[in-house]
XYZ file of C-alpha atoms in Angstrom:
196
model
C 22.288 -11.850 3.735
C 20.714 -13.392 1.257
C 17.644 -11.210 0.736
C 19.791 -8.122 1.090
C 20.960 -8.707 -2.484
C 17.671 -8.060 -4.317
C 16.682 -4.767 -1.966
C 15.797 -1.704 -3.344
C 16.988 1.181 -1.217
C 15.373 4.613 -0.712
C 16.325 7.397 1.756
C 14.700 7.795 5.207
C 13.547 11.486 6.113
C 12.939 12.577 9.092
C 10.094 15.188 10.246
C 9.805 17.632 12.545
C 11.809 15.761 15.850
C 9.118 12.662 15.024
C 10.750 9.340 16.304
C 8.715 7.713 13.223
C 10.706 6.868 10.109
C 9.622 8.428 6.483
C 10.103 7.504 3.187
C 9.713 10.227 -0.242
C 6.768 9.456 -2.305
C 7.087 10.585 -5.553
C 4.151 8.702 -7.093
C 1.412 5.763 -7.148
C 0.114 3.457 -9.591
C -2.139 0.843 -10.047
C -1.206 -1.629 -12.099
C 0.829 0.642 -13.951
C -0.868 3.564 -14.141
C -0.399 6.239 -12.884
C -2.868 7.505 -10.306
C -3.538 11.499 -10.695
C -2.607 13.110 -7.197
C -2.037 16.712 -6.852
C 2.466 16.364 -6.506
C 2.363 19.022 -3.517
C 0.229 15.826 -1.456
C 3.036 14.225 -1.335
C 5.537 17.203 -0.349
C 3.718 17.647 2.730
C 4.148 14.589 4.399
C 5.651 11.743 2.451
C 4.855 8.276 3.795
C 5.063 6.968 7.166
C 5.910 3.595 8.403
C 3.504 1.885 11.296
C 3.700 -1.347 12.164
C 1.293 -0.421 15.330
C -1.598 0.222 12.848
C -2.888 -2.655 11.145
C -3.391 -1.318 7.354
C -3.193 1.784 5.425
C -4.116 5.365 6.602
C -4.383 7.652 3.579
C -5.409 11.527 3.610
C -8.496 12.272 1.743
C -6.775 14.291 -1.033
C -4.967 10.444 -1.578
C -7.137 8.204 -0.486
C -10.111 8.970 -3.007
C -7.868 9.127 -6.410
C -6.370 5.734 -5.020
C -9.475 4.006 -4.245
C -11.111 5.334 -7.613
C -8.110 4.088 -9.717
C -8.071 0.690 -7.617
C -11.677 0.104 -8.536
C -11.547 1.354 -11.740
C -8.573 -1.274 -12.896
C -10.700 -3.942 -10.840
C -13.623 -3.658 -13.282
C -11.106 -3.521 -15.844
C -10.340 -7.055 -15.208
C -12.782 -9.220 -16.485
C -11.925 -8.302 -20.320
C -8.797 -10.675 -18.938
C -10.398 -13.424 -17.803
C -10.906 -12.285 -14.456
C -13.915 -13.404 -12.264
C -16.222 -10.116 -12.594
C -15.776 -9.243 -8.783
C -19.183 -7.567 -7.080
C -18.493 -5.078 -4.230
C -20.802 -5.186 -1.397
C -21.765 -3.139 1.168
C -18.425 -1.588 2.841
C -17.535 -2.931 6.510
C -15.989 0.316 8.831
C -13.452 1.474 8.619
C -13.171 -0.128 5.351
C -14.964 1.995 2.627
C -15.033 -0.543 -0.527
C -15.364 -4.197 -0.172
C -16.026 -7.341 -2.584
C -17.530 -10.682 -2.264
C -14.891 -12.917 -2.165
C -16.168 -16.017 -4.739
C -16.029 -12.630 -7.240
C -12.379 -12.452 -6.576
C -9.501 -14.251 -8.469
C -6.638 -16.127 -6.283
C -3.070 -15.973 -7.217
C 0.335 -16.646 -5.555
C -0.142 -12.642 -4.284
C -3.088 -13.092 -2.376
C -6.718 -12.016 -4.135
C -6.576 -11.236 -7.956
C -6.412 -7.801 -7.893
C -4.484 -4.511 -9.444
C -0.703 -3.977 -7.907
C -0.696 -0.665 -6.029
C 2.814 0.731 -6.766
C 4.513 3.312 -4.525
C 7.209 4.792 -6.638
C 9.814 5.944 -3.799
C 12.473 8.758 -4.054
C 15.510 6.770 -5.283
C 13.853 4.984 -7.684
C 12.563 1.712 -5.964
C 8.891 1.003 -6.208
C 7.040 -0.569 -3.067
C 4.519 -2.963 -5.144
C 1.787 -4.365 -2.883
C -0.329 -7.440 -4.520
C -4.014 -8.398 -3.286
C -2.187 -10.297 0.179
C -1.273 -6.324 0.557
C -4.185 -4.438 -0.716
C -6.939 -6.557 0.839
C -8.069 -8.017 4.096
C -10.701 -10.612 4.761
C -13.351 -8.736 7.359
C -15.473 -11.874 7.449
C -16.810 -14.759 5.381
C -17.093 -13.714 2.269
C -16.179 -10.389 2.319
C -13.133 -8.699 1.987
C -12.129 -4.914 1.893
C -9.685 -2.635 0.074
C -7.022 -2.240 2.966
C -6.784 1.672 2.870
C -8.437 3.710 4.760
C -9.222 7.198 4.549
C -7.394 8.946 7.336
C -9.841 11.261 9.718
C -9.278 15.093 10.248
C -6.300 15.492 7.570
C -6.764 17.560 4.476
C -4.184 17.923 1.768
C -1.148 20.092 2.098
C -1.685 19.207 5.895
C 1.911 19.175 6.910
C 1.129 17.525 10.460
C -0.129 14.768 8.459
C 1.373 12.385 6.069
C -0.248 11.856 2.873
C 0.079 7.910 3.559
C 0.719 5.768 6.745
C 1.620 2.088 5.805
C 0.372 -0.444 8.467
C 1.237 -3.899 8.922
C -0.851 -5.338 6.205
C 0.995 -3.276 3.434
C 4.393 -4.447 5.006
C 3.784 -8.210 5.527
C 6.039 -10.264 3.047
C 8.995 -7.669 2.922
C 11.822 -7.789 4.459
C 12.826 -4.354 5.351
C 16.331 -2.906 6.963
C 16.672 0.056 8.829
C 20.477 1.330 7.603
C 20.187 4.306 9.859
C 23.681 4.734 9.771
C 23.440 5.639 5.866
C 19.762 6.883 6.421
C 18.325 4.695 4.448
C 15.287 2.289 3.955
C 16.130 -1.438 2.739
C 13.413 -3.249 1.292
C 12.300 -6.588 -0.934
C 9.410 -8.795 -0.780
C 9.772 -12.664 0.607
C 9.835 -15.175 -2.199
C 6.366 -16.891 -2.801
C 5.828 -19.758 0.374
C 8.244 -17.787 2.226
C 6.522 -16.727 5.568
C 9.250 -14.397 8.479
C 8.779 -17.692 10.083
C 10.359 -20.145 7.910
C 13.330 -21.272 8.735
C-alpha cells in the first residue's frame, strides 16, 4: 500500500491475441529532450513488457535516434562538471559502451542522461544510469538498449520497444487487469524488492 500512492497509471493494450502486456508510447526523451522519432514508430507496436529478456530491445527506426540523443546529451555533460566519459570499443550485443572511471556515480546508478518514456495517460517511465547501463566487465559498461534484429519501422509484428529486466529493476509495478491498467513508481533510493 504504501508505494501505490505515488504510482503513475497508464492503460494496458493488448495486441493481436498476444499473452504479453503493452503499454502506449507517445514519446522519448533524454534528459528532457525530446528525441525525434517518426510518431507512426510508435503506432505500430507500442512497448512491450519482458521480464524474460534481460535489457532493452529497440527497432532500428528507435533504437538509432535513441542511442544518438543518449550520446549526444552524454558529451553534453562535462560543461556540468561531469567526468568527460570515453566510449570504448562496444561489447555484443551492446553497440556503445564507456570506460567506467569516465563515468560519474550518483544515487541512480552511473552519471548519465534520464531516458524518459512519456506513456499514454500522461505518466513518464524515467530510467536513470542503474536503468540505462550495465556493467559487461571491468571497466566497461554499455548503453542497455539494443537494437532489435529483423524489425523495420512500421513493422506491426514488432514493437517499437521491448523493456527487459534492467529497465524495470527499482519499480514497483501492478498489473490492475481488472481496470486494464499498468501501475508503476520507482523504489525510494536504498530500497532494494528485498528489503523488508
Amino acid at each position: 500500500p504504501q508505494f501505490t500512492q505515488s504510482m503513475q497509471y497508464t492503460p494496458l493494450v493488448t495486441k493481436g491475441g498476444s499473452p504479453a502486456h503493452y503499454i502506449s508510447l507517445k514519446s522519448i526523451k533524454v534528459d528532457n529532450t525530446g528525441v525525434t522519432v517518426s510518431q507512426s514508430a510508435f503506432a505500430t507496436g507500442g512497448v512491450m513488457l519482458s521480464t524474460r529478456l534481460p535489457y532493452a530491445l529497440l527497432r532500428r527506426d528507435v533504437y538509432r535516434p535513441l542511442v544518438d540523443a543518449f550520446t549526444k546529451a552524454l558529451a553534453a555533460q562535462p560543461a556540468n562538471g561531469a567526468p568527460v566519459a570515453r566510449a570504448v570499443q562496444p561489447v555484443a550485443p551492446f553497440g556503445v559502451c564507456y570506460d567506467t572511471k569516465t563515468l560519474g556515480n550518483n544515487l541512480g546508478g552511473y552519471a548519465v542522461p534520464n531516458v524518459l518514456l512519456a506513456l499514454d495517460g500522461g505518466g513518464e517511465w524515467a530510467m536513470t544510469g542503474k536503468n540505462s547501463m550495465v556493467d559487461v566487465r571491468p571497466g566497461t559498461a554499455c548503453v542497455a538498449f539494443v537494437e532489435m534484429k529483423g524489425a523495420e519501422a512500421g513493422d506491426g509484428r514488432a514493437p517499437a520497444v521491448i523493456l527487459g529486466g534492467a529497465q524495470m529493476e527499482d519499480f514497483v509495478l501492478d498489473f490492475d487487469m481488472e481496470k486494464k491498467r499498468l501501475g508503476f513508481t520507482r523504489l525510494p533510493h536504498f530500497t532494494g524488492c528485498g528489503s523488508a
